[in-house]
Amino acid sequence: MVAHWDVIIIGAGTAGLAALREISKQTDNVLMINAGAYGTTCARVGCMPSKVLIEAARALHDRVRHEAFGIRGSEGLYADIPAVLRHVRELRDHFVSGTLKPTEALGERSISGQAKLLGPNTVEVEGEIYHTDRIIIATGSHPVVPEPWKALGERVLTTDSFFEQTSLPACVAVIGLGPLGLEMAQAMAFLGIKVFAFDKSSALAGLTDPTVTDTLREALEENFTIHTGADVKLTSHGDGVMVEAGDLTFEVDRVLAAVGRQPNIQNLGLENLGIELDDRGMPAFDPVTTQIADLPIFIVGDVNNHAPVLHEAADEGYIAAHNALADTPSDFPRRTPMGIVFIEPGVAFVGQRFADLDPSALIGEASFANQGRAVAAQRNQGLLRLYAREDAVLIGAEMCAPGAEHMVHLLGLAISEQLTVHQVLRMPFYHPVLEEGLRSALRELAKQFPYSEPDLAACGEFRIEALE
Amino acid sequence: MVAHWDVIIIGAGTAGLAALREISKQTDNVLMINAGAYGTTCARVGCMPSKVLIEAARALHDRVRHEAFGIRGSEGLYADIPAVLRHVRELRDHFVSGTLKPTEALGERSISGQAKLLGPNTVEVEGEIYHTDRIIIATGSHPVVPEPWKALGERVLTTDSFFEQTSLPACVAVIGLGPLGLEMAQAMAFLGIKVFAFDKSSALAGLTDPTVTDTLREALEENFTIHTGADVKLTSHGDGVMVEAGDLTFEVDRVLAAVGRQPNIQNLGLENLGIELDDRGMPAFDPVTTQIADLPIFIVGDVNNHAPVLHEAADEGYIAAHNALADTPSDFPRRTPMGIVFIEPGVAFVGQRFADLDPSALIGEASFANQGRAVAAQRNQGLLRLYAREDAVLIGAEMCAPGAEHMVHLLGLAISEQLTVHQVLRMPFYHPVLEEGLRSALRELAKQFPYSEPDLAACGEFRIEALE
């Protein structure tokens, strides 16, 4: 072992691996320390297993369209839940295996154990002391389980335990209706499980636009009931759980807790850095450098709680690596914020959120109830709302719509490039595609701005379902 | 009836309706003349009924993923073909009904009949003469059936007759493997019909990039056989048809002819305009004005054969209307060309085609064989190829990939705005999405250009399946 490291990375998740990738381009004198399971939150318990579950659930749920399409025999379809979960784990293991390779390749430069900071240049792991010029903290996060629920033991699942189940019971309560809770609630309902869904807040899926939220709620309630506005109390009830929400009570077999995640800072020794910590024990940091104060320490990925999604974690690992190897840290402007919730109709948001809009912002919206392609696919539910500045530059969107995960990328490019409504309307929109629904919202926005150019951006709508 | 019209529009299809919409904003003195069925090619026999058929066919074909997902009972699924076709016609009639309203609202300003030009300002319909300042020709196109095949009568279908069938036979030959032929071939194969597909050319789906074509062909041949490189000869054989292609012969019940469409210029009187016509009887016209020579006549939509797809037809109707009402015609720069073929994996192309690339163009590609989201969805087939200029500006793409119809829109915006590879790499790509496959191709391109900005456009790939 070397006596002094250039960089120590604590945490072998997505952010840590991104930092490792960049640092390894310049030096081999880097040490990776990881506590607990390897394999990234995404691959092990997050994006990937949930997406496999969701794809299987959607494949079964599509049977609701069969009768109208002229497809017969759907009444014999069912989910073999143990087989579904085995498939999820098989693919998960496949995905995880790829994420292990970078640390495996490190050999002795990879250590498994709990790292504790003793100061800005010193890390202790199981009694061993490691000296380093720079430290990158990338320890991730873990699901929150409220203290009173812990007495219910394995009857309260989180995503850490969910994908390890060999089967699922007939009736499940999902508590917490952010992106994760709704993805899991809908997937279970699509698979034929009775689902009751709860949240204290009436916000759904991280949306802030109430009209989009209303449209989403109506669509979701075709498959499970949603109860918002009351604190939820859980008590043991036979082999299951009694859920109390306001005046209502529900008997369920299991509960999925989806009430948020907490940064993994326990036992990390942040208190030894000589800097101020907030009441949750977190240090302040600069998102464009990822640096903590003026220390040689960078904090990246879910643990900093700045933008706990994979592509942002990867960006932060990249930023931290560059700044850890630089004499002075550089500012890296961050990407346009984006979120996707993998439910049907798809939820997505990008750029400025409705809740943060300036009162001068203009709004264009389009419903998918009569959108031609969505009608042809029997997926004609949804609402897309676009936000623009007074100079017609697009600044944000929230939507629940078929194809949302795709349209939000198109909007992500438009917003990143600060394009105007008219610039986007100059692009081609093929027919018949869901993106024509987006174009309808763009046209509604465009009408609110003076525009006299004789160009195709001004080519307007037919208001004929078959043609847009 | 008025003695002299400001504008006569010949043809009540998409291009004609777009022209009518714009002209009606300025004058009511417009006459619409339409021969044959009302309802637009798109709604009646084109995009819309084919898309409904395709959606139904995909809904059934998705059963191939069931076993792996853990869904049981798929062996009982089947297509009730008469019911599928009834559903297609029901939705088609719904779509068509919307397209009739603009002409119905014209009352006596709408005439059903064959229009014949007697000169640049005179139109005859069934013996009646109509005088006008301007004429917009929007007569559309019709499917080609080679003369020798006509003896086979109704055994040779086109899209004009296909959707009127009450059922479909067990075995169908599709001749012509452009966008339409492949959409119909795959849809029928997905519905359980035995399909043999033929084309003289080895090009498929309008692709010009041979590596994309190879990937597509391999994927398509999982569901039907493709025979290219030989002329096809059809002869009567019992109640069916014998198809000879080179040394091979095939007995089929019916043939779908998808060998192209011809402009509807028969009996239109173009020879009375005093201008030169080419050997197909077509006049030259200017795509940015839609004007024919310096006549007060504009030709728009499929009949001009310039870009026979709906959104271009709508654009041309818009352009023609503006120029018909103007003292002098203006140039309207046209949109970035785009094509989509609604098959699986999806085919799409945008901007410059591979076949037209300058030798200095750079290419980045990405396979979807190991793309994370595509793997999770069991849709991991495909190849995307991106083309850029030497200054890193994106200029085109061809692809066969899951989500192609969406990614091509994102690229359509990027190319329309002449963005560089690095500008597009600065946008957010969420995880896990198919667009990360597009990002992989962008990164392959980016490596071919010098780039030293310390920004997130340079944040590179993990080469880990779960993370991109």
Short mmCIF file of C-alpha atoms in Angstrom, two decimals, chain A:
data_model
loop_
_atom_site.label_atom_id
_atom_site.label_comp_id
_atom_site.label_asym_id
_atom_site.label_seq_id
_atom_site.Cartn_x
_atom_site.Cartn_y
_atom_site.Cartn_z
CA MET A 1 0.00 0.00 0.00
CA VAL A 2 1.13 3.52 -0.77
CA ALA A 3 1.68 5.87 2.12
CA HIS A 4 -0.22 8.75 0.62
CA TRP A 5 -3.04 8.73 -1.91
CA ASP A 6 -3.81 11.41 -4.47
CA VAL A 7 -7.51 10.77 -4.06
CA ILE A 8 -9.67 8.57 -1.90
CA ILE A 9 -13.19 7.89 -3.15
CA ILE A 10 -15.65 6.74 -0.51
CA GLY A 11 -18.48 4.84 -2.14
CA ALA A 12 -18.51 2.60 -5.23
CA GLY A 13 -21.90 3.67 -6.55
CA THR A 14 -22.62 5.60 -9.73
CA ALA A 15 -21.08 8.88 -8.55
CA GLY A 16 -18.01 7.13 -7.15
CA LEU A 17 -17.52 5.08 -10.30
CA ALA A 18 -17.84 8.20 -12.45
CA ALA A 19 -15.17 9.90 -10.33
CA LEU A 20 -12.98 6.79 -10.52
CA ARG A 21 -13.30 6.66 -14.31
CA GLU A 22 -12.11 10.28 -14.69
CA ILE A 23 -9.35 10.08 -12.09
CA SER A 24 -8.00 6.86 -13.55
CA LYS A 25 -7.35 8.74 -16.80
CA GLN A 26 -4.70 10.77 -14.94
CA THR A 27 -3.43 8.69 -12.04
CA ASP A 28 -3.50 5.20 -10.58
CA ASN A 29 -2.88 6.60 -7.12
CA VAL A 30 -6.54 6.41 -6.12
CA LEU A 31 -8.17 4.34 -3.39
CA MET A 32 -11.82 3.26 -3.43
CA ILE A 33 -13.50 2.47 -0.11
CA ASN A 34 -17.01 1.05 -0.04
CA ALA A 35 -19.23 0.00 2.87
CA GLY A 36 -21.90 -2.63 2.41
CA ALA A 37 -23.12 -4.12 -0.85
CA TYR A 38 -21.41 -3.29 -4.12
CA GLY A 39 -23.34 -2.70 -7.31
CA THR A 40 -24.80 0.86 -7.29
CA THR A 41 -28.24 1.83 -6.01
CA CYS A 42 -29.46 2.03 -9.59
CA ALA A 43 -28.54 -1.49 -10.61
CA ARG A 44 -29.11 -3.22 -7.28
CA VAL A 45 -32.29 -1.76 -5.79
CA GLY A 46 -33.26 1.23 -7.95
CA CYS A 47 -33.80 2.13 -11.57
CA MET A 48 -32.99 -1.19 -13.16
CA PRO A 49 -34.92 -3.78 -11.12
CA SER A 50 -37.88 -1.40 -10.89
CA LYS A 51 -37.85 -0.90 -14.66
CA VAL A 52 -37.79 -4.65 -15.29
CA LEU A 53 -40.74 -5.06 -12.92
CA ILE A 54 -42.56 -2.21 -14.63
CA GLU A 55 -41.96 -3.62 -18.10
CA ALA A 56 -43.36 -6.99 -17.03
CA ALA A 57 -46.35 -5.33 -15.37
CA ARG A 58 -47.10 -3.23 -18.44
CA ALA A 59 -46.84 -6.28 -20.68
CA LEU A 60 -49.63 -7.89 -18.66
CA HIS A 61 -51.70 -4.76 -18.24
CA ASP A 62 -51.78 -4.16 -21.99
CA ARG A 63 -54.48 -6.87 -22.01
CA VAL A 64 -57.01 -4.15 -21.18
CA ARG A 65 -56.71 -3.01 -24.81
CA HIS A 66 -57.03 -6.46 -26.34
CA GLU A 67 -60.80 -6.73 -26.61
CA ALA A 68 -61.15 -3.46 -28.51
CA PHE A 69 -58.22 -4.34 -30.79
CA GLY A 70 -59.87 -7.66 -31.71
CA ILE A 71 -57.43 -9.82 -29.77
CA ARG A 72 -59.04 -12.78 -28.00
CA GLY A 73 -57.96 -15.09 -25.19
CA SER A 74 -56.76 -12.44 -22.73
CA GLU A 75 -58.91 -13.88 -19.95
CA GLY A 76 -56.31 -16.65 -19.59
CA LEU A 77 -53.41 -14.25 -18.96
CA TYR A 78 -51.97 -13.91 -15.47
CA ALA A 79 -48.76 -12.98 -13.72
CA ASP A 80 -46.78 -15.80 -12.16
CA ILE A 81 -45.50 -13.43 -9.51
CA PRO A 82 -42.64 -15.63 -8.25
CA ALA A 83 -41.50 -15.99 -11.87
CA VAL A 84 -41.80 -12.24 -12.44
CA LEU A 85 -39.63 -11.59 -9.38
CA ARG A 86 -37.11 -14.26 -10.42
CA HIS A 87 -36.84 -12.56 -13.81
CA VAL A 88 -36.34 -9.19 -12.13
CA ARG A 89 -33.53 -10.64 -10.00
CA GLU A 90 -31.89 -12.41 -12.93
CA LEU A 91 -31.70 -9.21 -14.95
CA ARG A 92 -30.74 -7.26 -11.85
CA ASP A 93 -27.84 -9.63 -11.22
CA HIS A 94 -26.81 -9.22 -14.83
CA PHE A 95 -26.91 -5.43 -14.50
CA VAL A 96 -25.10 -5.48 -11.14
CA SER A 97 -22.31 -7.66 -12.50
CA GLY A 98 -21.31 -4.94 -14.95
CA THR A 99 -21.07 -2.36 -12.19
CA LEU A 100 -18.63 -4.49 -10.19
CA LYS A 101 -15.91 -4.59 -12.82
CA PRO A 102 -14.33 -1.17 -12.29
CA THR A 103 -13.72 -1.83 -8.59
CA GLU A 104 -12.65 -5.42 -9.18
CA ALA A 105 -10.04 -4.08 -11.58
CA LEU A 106 -8.61 -1.93 -8.78
CA GLY A 107 -7.32 -4.98 -6.88
CA GLU A 108 -5.78 -3.81 -3.59
CA ARG A 109 -6.74 -0.23 -4.34
CA SER A 110 -10.32 -1.23 -3.48
CA ILE A 111 -11.26 -1.71 0.17
CA SER A 112 -14.53 -2.96 1.59
CA GLY A 113 -15.40 -1.32 4.89
CA GLN A 114 -16.86 1.68 6.67
CA ALA A 115 -14.79 4.80 6.08
CA LYS A 116 -14.51 7.43 8.80
CA LEU A 117 -13.04 10.87 8.19
CA LEU A 118 -10.58 11.85 10.86
CA GLY A 119 -9.80 15.16 9.17
CA PRO A 120 -9.66 16.71 5.70
CA ASN A 121 -6.80 14.42 4.61
CA THR A 122 -7.21 11.33 6.76
CA VAL A 123 -9.56 8.39 6.53
CA GLU A 124 -9.85 5.45 8.89
CA VAL A 125 -11.21 2.06 7.81
CA GLU A 126 -11.44 -0.62 10.47
CA GLY A 127 -8.53 0.75 12.45
CA GLU A 128 -6.29 1.42 9.43
CA ILE A 129 -5.35 5.03 8.66
CA TYR A 130 -5.14 6.32 5.07
CA HIS A 131 -3.61 9.68 4.09
CA THR A 132 -4.74 11.49 0.98
CA ASP A 133 -4.60 14.83 -0.82
CA ARG A 134 -8.27 14.79 -1.74
CA ILE A 135 -11.41 12.95 -0.74
CA ILE A 136 -14.55 12.34 -2.76
CA ILE A 137 -17.55 11.37 -0.67
CA ALA A 138 -20.04 9.31 -2.68
CA THR A 139 -21.71 7.18 -0.05
CA GLY A 140 -25.24 7.29 -1.46
CA SER A 141 -28.48 7.07 0.47
CA HIS A 142 -30.86 4.57 2.02
CA PRO A 143 -34.65 4.31 2.30
CA VAL A 144 -36.28 5.95 5.30
CA VAL A 145 -38.45 3.80 7.56
CA PRO A 146 -40.19 5.84 10.27
CA GLU A 147 -39.26 4.59 13.71
CA PRO A 148 -42.78 3.43 14.76
CA TRP A 149 -43.03 1.22 11.67
CA LYS A 150 -39.90 -0.74 12.47
CA ALA A 151 -41.79 -2.86 14.99
CA LEU A 152 -43.68 -4.38 12.04
CA GLY A 153 -40.47 -6.01 10.86
CA GLU A 154 -40.53 -7.56 7.42
CA ARG A 155 -44.14 -6.62 6.92
CA VAL A 156 -42.87 -3.16 5.99
CA LEU A 157 -40.90 -3.41 2.77
CA THR A 158 -38.60 -0.90 1.16
CA THR A 159 -36.91 -1.11 -2.22
CA ASP A 160 -33.98 -2.66 -0.35
CA SER A 161 -36.11 -5.70 0.51
CA PHE A 162 -38.85 -5.63 -2.14
CA PHE A 163 -36.89 -7.22 -4.97
CA GLU A 164 -35.69 -9.99 -2.65
CA GLN A 165 -39.24 -11.23 -2.08
CA THR A 166 -39.97 -14.66 -3.53
CA SER A 167 -43.61 -13.74 -3.98
CA LEU A 168 -45.98 -10.86 -3.27
CA PRO A 169 -49.19 -10.99 -1.23
CA ALA A 170 -52.70 -10.27 -2.45
CA CYS A 171 -52.95 -6.82 -0.93
CA VAL A 172 -50.29 -4.14 -0.42
CA ALA A 173 -50.36 -0.58 0.90
CA VAL A 174 -47.92 1.86 -0.66
CA ILE A 175 -47.10 4.83 1.50
CA GLY A 176 -45.49 7.79 -0.17
CA LEU A 177 -46.62 8.75 -3.69
CA GLY A 178 -43.53 10.36 -5.09
CA PRO A 179 -41.92 8.88 -8.20
CA LEU A 180 -40.82 5.64 -6.56
CA GLY A 181 -44.04 4.96 -4.65
CA LEU A 182 -46.22 5.49 -7.70
CA GLU A 183 -44.02 3.38 -9.96
CA MET A 184 -44.22 0.47 -7.54
CA ALA A 185 -47.92 0.97 -6.77
CA GLN A 186 -48.91 0.94 -10.43
CA ALA A 187 -46.62 -1.98 -11.29
CA MET A 188 -48.14 -4.09 -8.50
CA ALA A 189 -51.67 -3.11 -9.50
CA PHE A 190 -50.93 -3.97 -13.15
CA LEU A 191 -49.71 -7.38 -11.98
CA GLY A 192 -53.06 -8.05 -10.33
CA ILE A 193 -52.22 -7.13 -6.73
CA LYS A 194 -54.75 -5.09 -4.78
CA VAL A 195 -53.05 -1.80 -3.97
CA PHE A 196 -54.03 1.02 -1.62
CA ALA A 197 -51.88 4.13 -1.99
CA PHE A 198 -51.34 6.85 0.60
CA ASP A 199 -49.63 10.18 1.01
CA LYS A 200 -50.00 13.02 3.45
CA SER A 201 -49.55 15.45 0.57
CA SER A 202 -51.87 15.62 -2.43
CA ALA A 203 -48.92 16.14 -4.76
CA LEU A 204 -48.29 13.08 -6.92
CA ALA A 205 -45.17 11.81 -8.67
CA GLY A 206 -43.24 14.96 -7.84
CA LEU A 207 -45.50 17.10 -10.03
CA THR A 208 -46.12 20.68 -8.92
CA ASP A 209 -48.66 21.65 -11.60
CA PRO A 210 -52.09 20.98 -10.09
CA THR A 211 -53.91 20.57 -13.41
CA VAL A 212 -51.43 17.93 -14.53
CA THR A 213 -51.74 16.27 -11.13
CA ASP A 214 -55.54 16.14 -11.44
CA THR A 215 -55.30 14.45 -14.84
CA LEU A 216 -52.79 11.95 -13.51
CA ARG A 217 -54.80 11.10 -10.44
CA GLU A 218 -57.89 10.35 -12.49
CA ALA A 219 -55.89 8.02 -14.75
CA LEU A 220 -54.14 6.24 -11.88
CA GLU A 221 -57.33 5.61 -9.95
CA GLU A 222 -58.51 3.28 -12.70
CA ASN A 223 -56.14 0.72 -11.19
CA PHE A 224 -55.79 1.50 -7.48
CA THR A 225 -57.22 3.84 -4.91
CA ILE A 226 -55.31 6.89 -3.75
CA HIS A 227 -55.77 8.39 -0.31
CA THR A 228 -54.12 11.71 0.36
CA GLY A 229 -54.30 14.38 3.00
CA ALA A 230 -53.99 12.33 6.18
CA ASP A 231 -51.13 11.01 8.27
CA VAL A 232 -50.84 7.25 8.04
CA LYS A 233 -50.63 5.03 11.12
CA LEU A 234 -49.60 1.41 10.88
CA THR A 235 -50.39 -1.31 13.42
CA SER A 236 -49.92 -5.03 13.48
CA HIS A 237 -53.07 -6.93 12.46
CA GLY A 238 -52.82 -10.70 12.44
CA ASP A 239 -50.14 -11.61 9.92
CA GLY A 240 -50.70 -8.32 8.17
CA VAL A 241 -50.96 -4.62 8.85
CA MET A 242 -53.82 -2.27 9.66
CA VAL A 243 -53.41 1.07 7.89
CA GLU A 244 -55.21 4.05 9.40
CA ALA A 245 -55.45 7.18 7.28
CA GLY A 246 -57.73 9.81 8.77
CA ASP A 247 -61.11 8.16 9.35
CA LEU A 248 -60.39 5.22 7.04
CA THR A 249 -58.83 1.88 7.90
CA PHE A 250 -57.47 -0.77 5.54
CA GLU A 251 -56.24 -4.29 6.20
CA VAL A 252 -53.29 -5.19 4.02
CA ASP A 253 -50.77 -8.00 3.90
CA ARG A 254 -47.70 -5.85 3.46
CA VAL A 255 -46.68 -2.20 3.33
CA LEU A 256 -44.19 -0.67 0.93
CA ALA A 257 -42.60 2.37 2.55
CA ALA A 258 -41.67 4.91 -0.10
CA VAL A 259 -41.41 7.97 2.09
CA GLY A 260 -37.98 9.08 0.95
CA ARG A 261 -34.29 8.37 1.23
CA GLN A 262 -31.64 9.67 3.62
CA PRO A 263 -27.98 10.43 2.89
CA ASN A 264 -25.52 7.81 4.12
CA ILE A 265 -23.56 10.02 6.50
CA GLN A 266 -23.87 7.90 9.63
CA ASN A 267 -20.41 7.14 11.13
CA LEU A 268 -18.73 9.06 8.30
CA GLY A 269 -17.00 11.49 10.68
CA LEU A 270 -18.18 14.70 9.00
CA GLU A 271 -18.02 16.24 12.47
CA ASN A 272 -14.23 15.88 12.35
CA LEU A 273 -13.85 18.30 9.42
CA GLY A 274 -14.13 21.46 11.51
CA ILE A 275 -17.01 22.84 9.45
CA GLU A 276 -20.57 23.70 10.24
CA LEU A 277 -23.17 20.96 9.76
CA ASP A 278 -26.92 21.55 9.47
CA ASP A 279 -29.44 20.00 11.83
CA ARG A 280 -29.42 16.80 9.76
CA GLY A 281 -25.66 16.61 10.09
CA MET A 282 -25.02 17.71 6.50
CA PRO A 283 -22.29 20.11 5.37
CA ALA A 284 -22.96 22.84 2.83
CA PHE A 285 -21.40 22.32 -0.60
CA ASP A 286 -21.25 24.08 -3.95
CA PRO A 287 -23.20 22.24 -6.67
CA VAL A 288 -21.09 23.59 -9.53
CA THR A 289 -17.82 22.42 -7.97
CA THR A 290 -19.16 19.73 -5.57
CA GLN A 291 -16.63 21.07 -3.05
CA ILE A 292 -17.35 21.27 0.70
CA ALA A 293 -16.32 24.72 1.99
CA ASP A 294 -12.68 25.25 1.00
CA LEU A 295 -11.69 21.75 2.03
CA PRO A 296 -10.02 19.27 -0.33
CA ILE A 297 -13.25 17.32 -0.08
CA PHE A 298 -15.99 16.85 -2.65
CA ILE A 299 -19.44 15.37 -2.05
CA VAL A 300 -21.28 13.77 -4.95
CA GLY A 301 -24.29 11.67 -5.82
CA ASP A 302 -27.30 10.90 -3.66
CA VAL A 303 -25.45 11.62 -0.41
CA ASN A 304 -25.40 15.35 -1.13
CA ASN A 305 -29.16 15.25 -1.79
CA HIS A 306 -28.81 17.95 -4.46
CA ALA A 307 -30.27 16.07 -7.44
CA PRO A 308 -30.49 12.41 -6.46
CA VAL A 309 -30.88 10.84 -9.90
CA LEU A 310 -28.37 8.79 -11.83
CA HIS A 311 -27.30 11.18 -14.56
CA GLU A 312 -26.70 13.95 -12.03
CA ALA A 313 -24.68 11.59 -9.86
CA ALA A 314 -22.54 10.70 -12.88
CA ASP A 315 -22.07 14.40 -13.64
CA GLU A 316 -21.05 15.12 -10.07
CA GLY A 317 -18.52 12.30 -10.09
CA TYR A 318 -17.07 13.83 -13.25
CA ILE A 319 -16.97 17.32 -11.74
CA ALA A 320 -15.43 16.14 -8.48
CA ALA A 321 -12.74 14.14 -10.27
CA HIS A 322 -11.70 17.14 -12.35
CA ASN A 323 -11.68 19.43 -9.36
CA ALA A 324 -9.91 16.92 -7.11
CA LEU A 325 -7.03 16.78 -9.59
CA ALA A 326 -6.96 20.54 -10.27
CA ASP A 327 -5.03 23.20 -8.40
CA THR A 328 -8.20 25.20 -8.01
CA PRO A 329 -11.73 23.93 -8.56
CA SER A 330 -13.65 25.05 -11.65
CA ASP A 331 -17.34 25.80 -11.89
CA PHE A 332 -19.24 23.32 -14.05
CA PRO A 333 -22.66 24.69 -15.00
CA ARG A 334 -25.19 21.98 -14.29
CA ARG A 335 -27.64 20.51 -16.76
CA THR A 336 -31.28 21.53 -17.09
CA PRO A 337 -33.10 19.65 -14.32
CA MET A 338 -35.22 16.74 -15.50
CA GLY A 339 -37.38 14.10 -13.88
CA ILE A 340 -39.25 11.10 -15.25
CA VAL A 341 -41.68 8.83 -13.46
CA PHE A 342 -42.11 5.52 -15.24
CA ILE A 343 -45.85 5.10 -14.95
CA GLU A 344 -48.73 5.20 -17.45
CA PRO A 345 -49.52 7.83 -18.54
CA GLY A 346 -45.85 8.78 -18.20
CA VAL A 347 -44.93 11.64 -15.90
CA ALA A 348 -42.09 13.99 -16.68
CA PHE A 349 -40.90 17.47 -15.88
CA VAL A 350 -38.01 19.55 -17.08
CA GLY A 351 -36.56 22.98 -16.48
CA GLN A 352 -38.49 25.37 -14.27
CA ARG A 353 -41.30 23.82 -12.32
CA PHE A 354 -44.80 25.24 -12.28
CA ALA A 355 -44.46 25.97 -8.56
CA ASP A 356 -41.43 28.17 -9.20
CA LEU A 357 -42.74 30.11 -12.21
CA ASP A 358 -42.58 33.85 -12.31
CA PRO A 359 -46.09 35.33 -12.60
CA SER A 360 -45.11 36.71 -16.01
CA ALA A 361 -44.58 33.23 -17.43
CA LEU A 362 -46.91 32.07 -20.18
CA ILE A 363 -48.43 28.60 -20.36
CA GLY A 364 -49.53 26.45 -23.28
CA GLU A 365 -51.21 23.13 -22.76
CA ALA A 366 -52.48 20.19 -24.75
CA SER A 367 -54.68 17.28 -23.78
CA PHE A 368 -54.04 13.83 -25.19
CA ALA A 369 -57.71 12.80 -24.91
CA ASN A 370 -58.22 13.31 -28.66
CA GLN A 371 -54.65 13.11 -29.92
CA GLY A 372 -54.72 10.98 -33.06
CA ARG A 373 -51.85 8.59 -32.44
CA ALA A 374 -52.78 8.19 -28.78
CA VAL A 375 -56.34 7.31 -29.85
CA ALA A 376 -55.04 4.74 -32.36
CA ALA A 377 -52.99 3.15 -29.56
CA GLN A 378 -55.81 3.37 -26.98
CA ARG A 379 -53.53 5.49 -24.83
CA ASN A 380 -55.37 8.77 -25.11
CA GLN A 381 -55.04 10.08 -21.57
CA GLY A 382 -52.87 12.91 -20.42
CA LEU A 383 -52.06 16.58 -20.26
CA LEU A 384 -48.89 18.44 -21.18
CA ARG A 385 -48.19 21.96 -19.92
CA LEU A 386 -45.38 24.11 -21.30
CA TYR A 387 -43.96 27.21 -19.70
CA ALA A 388 -42.30 30.12 -21.51
CA ARG A 389 -40.73 33.43 -20.62
CA GLU A 390 -42.15 36.71 -21.95
CA ASP A 391 -39.58 36.61 -24.75
CA ALA A 392 -41.01 33.25 -25.96
CA VAL A 393 -38.04 31.23 -24.70
CA LEU A 394 -39.15 27.85 -23.35
CA ILE A 395 -38.29 27.46 -19.70
CA GLY A 396 -40.06 24.37 -18.42
CA ALA A 397 -42.76 21.74 -18.68
CA GLU A 398 -44.74 19.31 -16.57
CA MET A 399 -46.76 16.51 -18.10
CA CYS A 400 -48.51 13.21 -17.69
CA ALA A 401 -48.85 11.81 -21.18
CA PRO A 402 -48.11 8.80 -23.33
CA GLY A 403 -44.51 9.08 -24.51
CA ALA A 404 -43.66 11.59 -21.77
CA GLU A 405 -40.22 10.10 -21.22
CA HIS A 406 -39.37 10.83 -24.85
CA MET A 407 -40.99 14.25 -25.23
CA VAL A 408 -39.27 15.49 -22.09
CA HIS A 409 -35.92 14.85 -23.75
CA LEU A 410 -36.87 16.91 -26.78
CA LEU A 411 -37.93 19.68 -24.41
CA GLY A 412 -34.75 19.18 -22.41
CA LEU A 413 -32.72 20.01 -25.49
CA ALA A 414 -34.92 22.98 -26.35
CA ILE A 415 -34.68 24.40 -22.84
CA SER A 416 -30.94 23.74 -22.52
CA GLU A 417 -30.41 25.65 -25.76
CA GLN A 418 -32.81 28.41 -24.65
CA LEU A 419 -34.85 28.04 -27.82
CA THR A 420 -38.03 29.99 -28.42
CA VAL A 421 -41.41 28.44 -29.03
CA HIS A 422 -41.13 29.46 -32.67
CA GLN A 423 -37.73 27.86 -33.12
CA VAL A 424 -39.09 24.56 -31.89
CA LEU A 425 -42.14 24.93 -34.14
CA ARG A 426 -39.78 25.13 -37.11
CA MET A 427 -38.65 21.53 -36.62
CA PRO A 428 -40.40 18.65 -38.41
CA PHE A 429 -43.17 16.80 -36.59
CA TYR A 430 -44.04 13.58 -38.38
CA HIS A 431 -47.53 12.09 -38.51
CA PRO A 432 -49.06 10.36 -36.66
CA VAL A 433 -46.86 10.67 -33.55
CA LEU A 434 -47.36 11.60 -29.93
CA GLU A 435 -45.03 14.54 -30.45
CA GLU A 436 -47.87 16.19 -32.38
CA GLY A 437 -49.52 16.55 -28.97
CA LEU A 438 -46.46 18.46 -27.81
CA ARG A 439 -46.75 20.59 -30.94
CA SER A 440 -50.34 21.44 -30.02
CA ALA A 441 -49.09 22.82 -26.70
CA LEU A 442 -46.34 24.75 -28.50
CA ARG A 443 -48.94 26.27 -30.82
CA GLU A 444 -51.11 27.26 -27.87
CA LEU A 445 -48.08 29.02 -26.43
CA ALA A 446 -47.12 30.59 -29.73
CA LYS A 447 -50.51 32.26 -30.04
CA GLN A 448 -49.66 34.30 -26.95
CA PHE A 449 -46.68 35.96 -28.61
CA PRO A 450 -46.63 38.38 -31.53
CA TYR A 451 -45.06 36.71 -34.54
CA SER A 452 -45.12 37.95 -38.10
CA GLU A 453 -42.37 35.99 -39.81
CA PRO A 454 -43.64 34.38 -43.01
CA ASP A 455 -42.24 30.99 -42.11
CA LEU A 456 -43.45 27.52 -41.29
CA ALA A 457 -43.25 28.07 -37.54
CA ALA A 458 -46.57 29.85 -37.97
CA CYS A 459 -48.21 26.94 -39.81
CA GLY A 460 -51.17 26.33 -37.53
CA GLU A 461 -53.38 23.52 -36.37
CA PHE A 462 -56.23 21.86 -38.25
CA ARG A 463 -58.16 20.98 -35.10
CA ILE A 464 -58.85 17.68 -36.87
CA GLU A 465 -58.02 14.59 -34.81
CA ALA A 466 -56.72 12.50 -37.72
CA LEU A 467 -54.30 15.21 -38.81
CA GLU A 468 -52.54 16.09 -35.57
#
